[in-house]
PDB file of C-alpha atoms in Angstrom:
ATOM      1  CA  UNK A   1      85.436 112.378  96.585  1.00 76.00           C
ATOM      2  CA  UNK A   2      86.297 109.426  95.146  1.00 83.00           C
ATOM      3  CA  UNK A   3      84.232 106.743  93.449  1.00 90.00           C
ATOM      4  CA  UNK A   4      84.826 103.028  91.496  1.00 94.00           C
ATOM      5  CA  UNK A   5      83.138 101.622  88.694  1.00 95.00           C
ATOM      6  CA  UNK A   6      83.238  98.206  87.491  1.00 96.00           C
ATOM      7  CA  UNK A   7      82.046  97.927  84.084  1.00 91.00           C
ATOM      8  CA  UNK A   8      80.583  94.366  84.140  1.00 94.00           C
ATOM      9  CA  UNK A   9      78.022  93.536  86.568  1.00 94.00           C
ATOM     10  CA  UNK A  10      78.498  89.464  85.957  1.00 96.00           C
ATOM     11  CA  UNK A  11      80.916  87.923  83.950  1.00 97.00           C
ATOM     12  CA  UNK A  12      80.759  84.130  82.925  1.00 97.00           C
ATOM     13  CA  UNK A  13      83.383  81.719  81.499  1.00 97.00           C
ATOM     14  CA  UNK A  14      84.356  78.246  81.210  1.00 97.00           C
ATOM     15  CA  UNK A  15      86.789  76.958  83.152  1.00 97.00           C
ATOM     16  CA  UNK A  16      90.446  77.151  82.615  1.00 97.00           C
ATOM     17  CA  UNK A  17      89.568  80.290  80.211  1.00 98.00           C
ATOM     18  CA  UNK A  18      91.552  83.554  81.233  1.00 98.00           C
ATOM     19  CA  UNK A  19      89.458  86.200  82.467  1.00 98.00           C
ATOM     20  CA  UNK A  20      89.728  89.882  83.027  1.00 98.00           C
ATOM     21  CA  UNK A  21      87.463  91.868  85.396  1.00 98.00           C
ATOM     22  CA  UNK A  22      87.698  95.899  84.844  1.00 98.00           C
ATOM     23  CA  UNK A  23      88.020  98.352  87.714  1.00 97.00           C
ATOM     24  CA  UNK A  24      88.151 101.835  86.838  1.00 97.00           C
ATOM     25  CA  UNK A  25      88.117 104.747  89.603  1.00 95.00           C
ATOM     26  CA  UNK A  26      88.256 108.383  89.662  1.00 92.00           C
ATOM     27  CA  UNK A  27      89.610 110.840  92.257  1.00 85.00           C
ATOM     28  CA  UNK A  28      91.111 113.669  92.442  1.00 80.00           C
ATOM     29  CA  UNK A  29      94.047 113.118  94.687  1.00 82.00           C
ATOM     30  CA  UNK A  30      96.564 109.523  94.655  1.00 83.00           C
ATOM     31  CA  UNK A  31      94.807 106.127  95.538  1.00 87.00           C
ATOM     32  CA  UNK A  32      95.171 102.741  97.230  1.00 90.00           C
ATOM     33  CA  UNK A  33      93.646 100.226  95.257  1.00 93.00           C
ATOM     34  CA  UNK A  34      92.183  96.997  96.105  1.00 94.00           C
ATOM     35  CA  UNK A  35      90.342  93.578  95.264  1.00 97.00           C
ATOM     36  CA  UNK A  36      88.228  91.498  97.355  1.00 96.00           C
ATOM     37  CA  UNK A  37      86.735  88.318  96.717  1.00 96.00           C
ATOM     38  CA  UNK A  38      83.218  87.313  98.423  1.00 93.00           C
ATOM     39  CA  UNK A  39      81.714  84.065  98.228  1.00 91.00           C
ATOM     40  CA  UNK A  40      78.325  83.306  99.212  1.00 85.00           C
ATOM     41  CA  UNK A  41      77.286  84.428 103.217  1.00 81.00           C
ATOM     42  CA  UNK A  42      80.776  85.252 104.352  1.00 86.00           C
ATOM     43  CA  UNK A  43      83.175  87.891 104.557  1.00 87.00           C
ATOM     44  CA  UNK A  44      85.675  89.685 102.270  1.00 91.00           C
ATOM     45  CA  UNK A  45      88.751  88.239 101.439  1.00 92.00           C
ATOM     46  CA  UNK A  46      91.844  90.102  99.966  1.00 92.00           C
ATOM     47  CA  UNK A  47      93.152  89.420  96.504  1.00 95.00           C
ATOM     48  CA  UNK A  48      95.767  91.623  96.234  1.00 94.00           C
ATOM     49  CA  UNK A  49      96.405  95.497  96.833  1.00 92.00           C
ATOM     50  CA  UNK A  50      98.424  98.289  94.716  1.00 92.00           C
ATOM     51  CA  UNK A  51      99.978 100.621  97.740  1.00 87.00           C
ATOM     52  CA  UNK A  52     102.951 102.059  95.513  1.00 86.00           C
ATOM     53  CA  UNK A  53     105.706 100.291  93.441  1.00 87.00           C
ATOM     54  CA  UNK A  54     105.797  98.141  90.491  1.00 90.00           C
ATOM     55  CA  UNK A  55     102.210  98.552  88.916  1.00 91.00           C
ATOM     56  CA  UNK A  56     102.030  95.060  88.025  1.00 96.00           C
ATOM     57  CA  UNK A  57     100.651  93.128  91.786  1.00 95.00           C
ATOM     58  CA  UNK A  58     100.535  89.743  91.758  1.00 96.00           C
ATOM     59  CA  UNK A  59      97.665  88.104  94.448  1.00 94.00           C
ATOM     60  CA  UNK A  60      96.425  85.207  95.855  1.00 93.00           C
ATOM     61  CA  UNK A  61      94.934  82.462  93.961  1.00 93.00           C
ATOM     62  CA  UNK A  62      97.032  83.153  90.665  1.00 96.00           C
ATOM     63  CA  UNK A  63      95.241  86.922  90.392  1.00 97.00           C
ATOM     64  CA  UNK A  64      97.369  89.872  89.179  1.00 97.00           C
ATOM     65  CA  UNK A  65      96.015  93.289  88.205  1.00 98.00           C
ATOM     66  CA  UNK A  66      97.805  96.498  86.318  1.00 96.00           C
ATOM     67  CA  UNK A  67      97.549 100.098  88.104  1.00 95.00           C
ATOM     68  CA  UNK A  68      97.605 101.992  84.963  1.00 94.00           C
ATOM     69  CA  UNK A  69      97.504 105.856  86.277  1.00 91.00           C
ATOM     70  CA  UNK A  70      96.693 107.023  82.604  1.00 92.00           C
ATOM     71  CA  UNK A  71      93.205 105.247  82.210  1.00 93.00           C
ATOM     72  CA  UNK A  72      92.786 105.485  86.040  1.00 94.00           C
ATOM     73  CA  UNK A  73      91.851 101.683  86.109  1.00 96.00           C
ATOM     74  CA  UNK A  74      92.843  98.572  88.228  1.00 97.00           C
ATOM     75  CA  UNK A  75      91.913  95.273  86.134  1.00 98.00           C
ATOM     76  CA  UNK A  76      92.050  91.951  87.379  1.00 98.00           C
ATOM     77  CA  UNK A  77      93.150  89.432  85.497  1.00 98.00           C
ATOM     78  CA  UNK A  78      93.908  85.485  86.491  1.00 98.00           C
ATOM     79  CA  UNK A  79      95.305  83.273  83.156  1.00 97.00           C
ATOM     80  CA  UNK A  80      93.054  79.786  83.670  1.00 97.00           C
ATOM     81  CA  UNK A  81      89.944  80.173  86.246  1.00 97.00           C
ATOM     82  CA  UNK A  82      88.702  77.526  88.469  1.00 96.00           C
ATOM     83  CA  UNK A  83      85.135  76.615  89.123  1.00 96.00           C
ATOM     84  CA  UNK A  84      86.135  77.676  92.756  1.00 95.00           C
ATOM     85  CA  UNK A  85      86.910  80.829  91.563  1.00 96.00           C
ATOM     86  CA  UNK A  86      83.126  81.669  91.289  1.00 96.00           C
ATOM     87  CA  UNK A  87      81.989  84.308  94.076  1.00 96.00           C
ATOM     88  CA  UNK A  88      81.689  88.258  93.882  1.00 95.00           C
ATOM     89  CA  UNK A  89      84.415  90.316  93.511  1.00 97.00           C
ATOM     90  CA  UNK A  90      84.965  93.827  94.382  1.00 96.00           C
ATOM     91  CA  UNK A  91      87.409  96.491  93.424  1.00 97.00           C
ATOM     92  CA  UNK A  92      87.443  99.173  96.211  1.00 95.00           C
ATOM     93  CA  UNK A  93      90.167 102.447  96.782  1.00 92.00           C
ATOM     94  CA  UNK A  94      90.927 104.534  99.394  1.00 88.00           C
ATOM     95  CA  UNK A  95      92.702 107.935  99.455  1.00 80.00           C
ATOM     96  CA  UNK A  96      96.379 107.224 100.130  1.00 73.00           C
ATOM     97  CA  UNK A  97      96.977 110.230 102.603  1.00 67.00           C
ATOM     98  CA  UNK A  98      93.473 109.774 104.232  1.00 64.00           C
ATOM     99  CA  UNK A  99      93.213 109.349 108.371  1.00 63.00           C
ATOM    100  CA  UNK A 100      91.045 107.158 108.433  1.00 67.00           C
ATOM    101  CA  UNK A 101      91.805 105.048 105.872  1.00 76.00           C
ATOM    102  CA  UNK A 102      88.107 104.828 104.456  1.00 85.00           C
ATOM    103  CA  UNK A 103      87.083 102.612 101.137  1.00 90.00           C
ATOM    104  CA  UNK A 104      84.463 102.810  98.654  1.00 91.00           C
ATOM    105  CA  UNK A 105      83.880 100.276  96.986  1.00 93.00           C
ATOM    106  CA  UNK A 106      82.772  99.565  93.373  1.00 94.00           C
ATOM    107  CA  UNK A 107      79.526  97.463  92.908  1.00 93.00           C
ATOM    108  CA  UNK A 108      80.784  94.168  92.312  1.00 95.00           C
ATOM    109  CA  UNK A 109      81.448  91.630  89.593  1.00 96.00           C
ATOM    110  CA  UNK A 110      79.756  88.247  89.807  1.00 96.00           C
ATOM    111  CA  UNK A 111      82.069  85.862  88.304  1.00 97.00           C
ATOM    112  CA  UNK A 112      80.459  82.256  87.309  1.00 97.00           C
ATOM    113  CA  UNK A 113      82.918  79.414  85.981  1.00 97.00           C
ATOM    114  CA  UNK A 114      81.549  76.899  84.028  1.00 96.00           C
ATOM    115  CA  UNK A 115      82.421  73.510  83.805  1.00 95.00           C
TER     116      UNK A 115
ATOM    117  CA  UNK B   1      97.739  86.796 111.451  1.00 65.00           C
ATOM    118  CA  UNK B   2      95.461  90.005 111.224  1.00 81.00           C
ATOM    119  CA  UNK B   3      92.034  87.743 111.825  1.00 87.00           C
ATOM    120  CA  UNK B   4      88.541  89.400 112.681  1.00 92.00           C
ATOM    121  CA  UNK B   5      85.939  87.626 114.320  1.00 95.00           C
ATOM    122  CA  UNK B   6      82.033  88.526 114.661  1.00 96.00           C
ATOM    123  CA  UNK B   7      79.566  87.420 116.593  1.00 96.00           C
ATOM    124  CA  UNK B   8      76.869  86.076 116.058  1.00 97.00           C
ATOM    125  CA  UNK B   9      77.155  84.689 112.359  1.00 95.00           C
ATOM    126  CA  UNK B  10      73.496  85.373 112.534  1.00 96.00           C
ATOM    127  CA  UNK B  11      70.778  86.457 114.265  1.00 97.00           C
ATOM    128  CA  UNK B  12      66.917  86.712 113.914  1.00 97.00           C
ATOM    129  CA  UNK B  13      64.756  88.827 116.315  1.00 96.00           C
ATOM    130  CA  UNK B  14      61.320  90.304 116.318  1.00 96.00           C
ATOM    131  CA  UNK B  15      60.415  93.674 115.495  1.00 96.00           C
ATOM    132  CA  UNK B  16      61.095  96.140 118.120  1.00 96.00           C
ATOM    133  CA  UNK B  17      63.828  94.179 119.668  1.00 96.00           C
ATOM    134  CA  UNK B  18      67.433  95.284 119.882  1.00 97.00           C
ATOM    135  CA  UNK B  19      70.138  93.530 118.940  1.00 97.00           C
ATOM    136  CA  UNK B  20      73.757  93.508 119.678  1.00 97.00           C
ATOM    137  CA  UNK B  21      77.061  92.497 116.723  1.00 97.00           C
ATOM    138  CA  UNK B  22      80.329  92.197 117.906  1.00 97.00           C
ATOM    139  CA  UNK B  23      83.533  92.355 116.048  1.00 96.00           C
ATOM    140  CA  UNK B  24      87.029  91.160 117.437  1.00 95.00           C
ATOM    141  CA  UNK B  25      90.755  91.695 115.882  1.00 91.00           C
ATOM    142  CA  UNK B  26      91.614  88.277 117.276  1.00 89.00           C
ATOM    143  CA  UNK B  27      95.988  88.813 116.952  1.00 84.00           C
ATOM    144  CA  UNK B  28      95.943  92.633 116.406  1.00 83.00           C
ATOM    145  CA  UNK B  29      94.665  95.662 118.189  1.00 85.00           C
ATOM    146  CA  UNK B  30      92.495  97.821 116.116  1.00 85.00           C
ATOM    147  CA  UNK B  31      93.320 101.186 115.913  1.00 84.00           C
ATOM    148  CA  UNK B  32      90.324 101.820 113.802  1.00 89.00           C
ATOM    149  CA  UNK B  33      86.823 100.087 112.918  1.00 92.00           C
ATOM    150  CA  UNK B  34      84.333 100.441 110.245  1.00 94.00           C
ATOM    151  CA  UNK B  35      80.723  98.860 110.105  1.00 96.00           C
ATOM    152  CA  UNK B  36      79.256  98.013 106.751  1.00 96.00           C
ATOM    153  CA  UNK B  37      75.935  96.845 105.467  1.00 96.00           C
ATOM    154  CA  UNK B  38      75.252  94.767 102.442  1.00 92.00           C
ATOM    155  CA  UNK B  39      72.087  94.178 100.388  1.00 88.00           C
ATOM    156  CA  UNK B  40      71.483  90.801  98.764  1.00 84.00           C
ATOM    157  CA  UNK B  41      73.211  91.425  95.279  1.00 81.00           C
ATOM    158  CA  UNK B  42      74.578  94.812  96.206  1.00 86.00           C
ATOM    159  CA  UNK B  43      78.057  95.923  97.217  1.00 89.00           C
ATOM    160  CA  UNK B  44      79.391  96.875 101.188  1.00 90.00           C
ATOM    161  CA  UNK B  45      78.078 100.583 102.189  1.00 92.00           C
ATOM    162  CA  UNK B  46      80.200 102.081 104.651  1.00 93.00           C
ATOM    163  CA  UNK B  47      77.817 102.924 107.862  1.00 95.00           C
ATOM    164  CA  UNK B  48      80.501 104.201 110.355  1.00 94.00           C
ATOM    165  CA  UNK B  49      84.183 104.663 111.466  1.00 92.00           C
ATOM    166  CA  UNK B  50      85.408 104.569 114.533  1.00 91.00           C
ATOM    167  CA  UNK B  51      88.321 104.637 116.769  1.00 87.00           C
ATOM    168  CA  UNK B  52      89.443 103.713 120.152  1.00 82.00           C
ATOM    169  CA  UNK B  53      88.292 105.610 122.636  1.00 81.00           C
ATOM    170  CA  UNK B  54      86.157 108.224 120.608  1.00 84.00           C
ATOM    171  CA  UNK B  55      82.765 108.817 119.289  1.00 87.00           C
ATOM    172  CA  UNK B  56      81.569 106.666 116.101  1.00 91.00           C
ATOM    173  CA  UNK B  57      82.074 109.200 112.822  1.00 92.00           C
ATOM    174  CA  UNK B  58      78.364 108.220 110.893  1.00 95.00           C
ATOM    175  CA  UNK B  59      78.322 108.114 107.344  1.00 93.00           C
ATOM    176  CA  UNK B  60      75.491 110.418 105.988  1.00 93.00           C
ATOM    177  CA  UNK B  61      72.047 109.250 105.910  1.00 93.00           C
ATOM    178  CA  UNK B  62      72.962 106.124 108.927  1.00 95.00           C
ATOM    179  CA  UNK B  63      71.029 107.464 112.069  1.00 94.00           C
ATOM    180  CA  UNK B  64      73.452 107.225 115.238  1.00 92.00           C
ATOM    181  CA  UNK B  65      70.632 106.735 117.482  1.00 94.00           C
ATOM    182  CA  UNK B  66      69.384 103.263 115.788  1.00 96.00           C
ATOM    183  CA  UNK B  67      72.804 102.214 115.231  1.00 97.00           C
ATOM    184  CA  UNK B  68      75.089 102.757 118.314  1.00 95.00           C
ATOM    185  CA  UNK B  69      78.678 101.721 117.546  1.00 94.00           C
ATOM    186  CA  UNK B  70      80.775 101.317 120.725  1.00 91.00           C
ATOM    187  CA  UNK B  71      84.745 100.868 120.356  1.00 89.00           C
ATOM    188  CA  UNK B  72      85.600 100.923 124.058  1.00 82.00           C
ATOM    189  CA  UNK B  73      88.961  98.661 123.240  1.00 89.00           C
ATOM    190  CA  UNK B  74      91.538  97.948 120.679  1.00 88.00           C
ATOM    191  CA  UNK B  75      90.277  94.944 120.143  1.00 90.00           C
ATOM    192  CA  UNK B  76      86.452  94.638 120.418  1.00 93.00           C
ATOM    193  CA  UNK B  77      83.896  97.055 118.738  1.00 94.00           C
ATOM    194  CA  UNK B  78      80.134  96.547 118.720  1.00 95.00           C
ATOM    195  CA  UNK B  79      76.685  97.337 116.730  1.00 97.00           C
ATOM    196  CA  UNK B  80      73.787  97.527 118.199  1.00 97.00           C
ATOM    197  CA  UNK B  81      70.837  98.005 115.884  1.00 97.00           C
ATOM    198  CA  UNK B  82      67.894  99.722 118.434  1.00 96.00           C
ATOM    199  CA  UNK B  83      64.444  98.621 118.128  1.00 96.00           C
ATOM    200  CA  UNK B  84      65.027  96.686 114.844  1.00 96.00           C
ATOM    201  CA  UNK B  85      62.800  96.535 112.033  1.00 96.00           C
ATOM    202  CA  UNK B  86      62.098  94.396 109.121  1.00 96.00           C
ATOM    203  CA  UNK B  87      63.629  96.905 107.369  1.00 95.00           C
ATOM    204  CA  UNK B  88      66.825  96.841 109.129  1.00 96.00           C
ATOM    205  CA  UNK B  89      67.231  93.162 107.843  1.00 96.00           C
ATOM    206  CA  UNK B  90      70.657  92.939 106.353  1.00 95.00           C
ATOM    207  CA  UNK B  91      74.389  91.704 106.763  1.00 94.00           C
ATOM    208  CA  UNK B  92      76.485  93.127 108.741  1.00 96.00           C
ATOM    209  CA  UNK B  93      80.184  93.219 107.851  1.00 95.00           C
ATOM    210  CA  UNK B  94      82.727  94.762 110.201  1.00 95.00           C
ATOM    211  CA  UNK B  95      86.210  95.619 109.486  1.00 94.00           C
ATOM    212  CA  UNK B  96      89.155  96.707 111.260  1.00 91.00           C
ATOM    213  CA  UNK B  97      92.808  98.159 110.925  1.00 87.00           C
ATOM    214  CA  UNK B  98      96.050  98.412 112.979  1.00 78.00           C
ATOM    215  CA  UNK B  99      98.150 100.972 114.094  1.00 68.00           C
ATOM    216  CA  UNK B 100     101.277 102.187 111.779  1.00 57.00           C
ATOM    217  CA  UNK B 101     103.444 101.674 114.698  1.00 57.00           C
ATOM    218  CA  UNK B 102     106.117  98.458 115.421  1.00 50.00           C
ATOM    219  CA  UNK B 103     105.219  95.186 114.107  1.00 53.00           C
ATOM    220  CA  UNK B 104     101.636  96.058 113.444  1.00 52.00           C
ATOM    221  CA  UNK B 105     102.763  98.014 110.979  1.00 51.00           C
ATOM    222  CA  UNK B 106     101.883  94.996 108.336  1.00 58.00           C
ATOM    223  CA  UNK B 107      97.889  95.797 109.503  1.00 59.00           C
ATOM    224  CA  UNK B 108      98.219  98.986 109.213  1.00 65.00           C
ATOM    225  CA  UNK B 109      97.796  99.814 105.426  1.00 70.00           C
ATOM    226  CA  UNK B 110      94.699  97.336 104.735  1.00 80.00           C
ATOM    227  CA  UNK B 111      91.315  96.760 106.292  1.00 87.00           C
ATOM    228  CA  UNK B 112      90.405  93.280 106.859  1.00 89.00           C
ATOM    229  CA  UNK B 113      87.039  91.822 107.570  1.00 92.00           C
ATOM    230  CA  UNK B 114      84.850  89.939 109.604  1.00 94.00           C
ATOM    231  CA  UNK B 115      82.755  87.396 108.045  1.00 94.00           C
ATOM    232  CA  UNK B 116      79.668  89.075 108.260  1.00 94.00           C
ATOM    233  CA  UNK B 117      76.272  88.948 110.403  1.00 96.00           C
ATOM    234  CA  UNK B 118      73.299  88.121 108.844  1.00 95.00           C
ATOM    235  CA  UNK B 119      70.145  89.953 110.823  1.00 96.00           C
ATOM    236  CA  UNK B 120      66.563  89.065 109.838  1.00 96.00           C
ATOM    237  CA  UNK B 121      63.946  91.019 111.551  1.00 96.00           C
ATOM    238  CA  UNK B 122      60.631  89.135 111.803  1.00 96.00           C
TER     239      UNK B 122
END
């Protein structure tokens, strides 16, 4: 089994700060890792996703986030946030020789820019 | 490329009523779908997989008979939430995912989702 923890339930900041939102998971066998982004009423978006390779993954909307294997974590980092970056974001994994490809997801991180 | 559609973007129905969601991989064929449902404030909880052709695979504690799950193309999968409840009063999120074969191969290693249903049960 496999399961994700983000460590900070909402996380505000002023706009054009950097900001870092943490992502750690546990499981016993080798991961895909993922970030969504979900503002209000709609759908998840991808941010970026960490298949294999370089363990540095640069996203959409100036996002990047580190696999680091060691500490089992997957933070998300952008340099200078946006008010538009405000919504919910999610870090989910999936087991990387699964069938069925399924994700869990970790319990979200609000993220509130302030002007 | 790789966009999901569902229908309706939201819904409200009395109590007892059933109610039907639809979700469409507009430019891909799905191989696979999965059904979530989201609290206000809480994170996606997967409800079911399924794939082409076969029998919905239920996540444990999701009753099959309330929530039928039909994928009976590679492109269009449905929920239907049976005699609904004010309980039952959530959104909806659908996802799907392509094959590993050919060109799809870019849809195959990622889920990507619908916008969501919201369902309010009077």
């Amino acid at each position: 089994a496999q399961s994700v923890t983000q460590l900070d339930s909402q996380v505000p900041v002023f706009e054009e700060a950097p900001v870092e939102l943490r992502c750690n998971y546990s499981s016993s066998v080798s991961v895909y890792l993922f970030w969504y982004v979900q503002y209000p009423n709609q759908g998840l978006q991808l941010l970026l996703k960490y298949l294999s390779g370089s363990t540095l993954v640069k996203g959409i909307n100036g996002f990047e986030a580190e696999f680091n294997k060691s500490q089992t974590s997957f933070h998300l980092r952008k340099p200078s946030v946006h008010i538009s970056d405000t919504a919910e974001y999610f870090c989910a994994v999936c087991h990387s020789g699964g069938s069925n490809y399924k994700l869990t997801f970790g319990k979200g991180t609000l993220l509130t820019v302030n002007p | 490329g790789a966009v999901v559609s569902q229908h309706p973007s939201w819904v409200i129905c009395k109590s007892g009523t059933s109610v039907k969601i639809e979700c469409r991989s507009l430019d891909f064929q799905a191989t696979t779908m999965f059904w979530y449902r989201q609290f206000p404030k809480q994170s996606l909880m997967l409800m079911a997989t399924s794939n082409e052709g076969s029998k919905a695979t239920y996540e444990q504690g999701v009753e099959k008979d309330k929530f039928l799950i039909n994928h009976a193309s590679l492109t269009l999968s449905t929920l239907t939430v049976t005699s609904a409840h004010p309980e039952d009063s959530s959104f909806y999120i659908c996802s799907a995912r392509g094959s590993a074969s050919g060109r799809q191969y870019v849809t195959y290693n990622e889920q990507f989702f619908g916008p969501g249903t919201r369902l309010t049960v009077l």
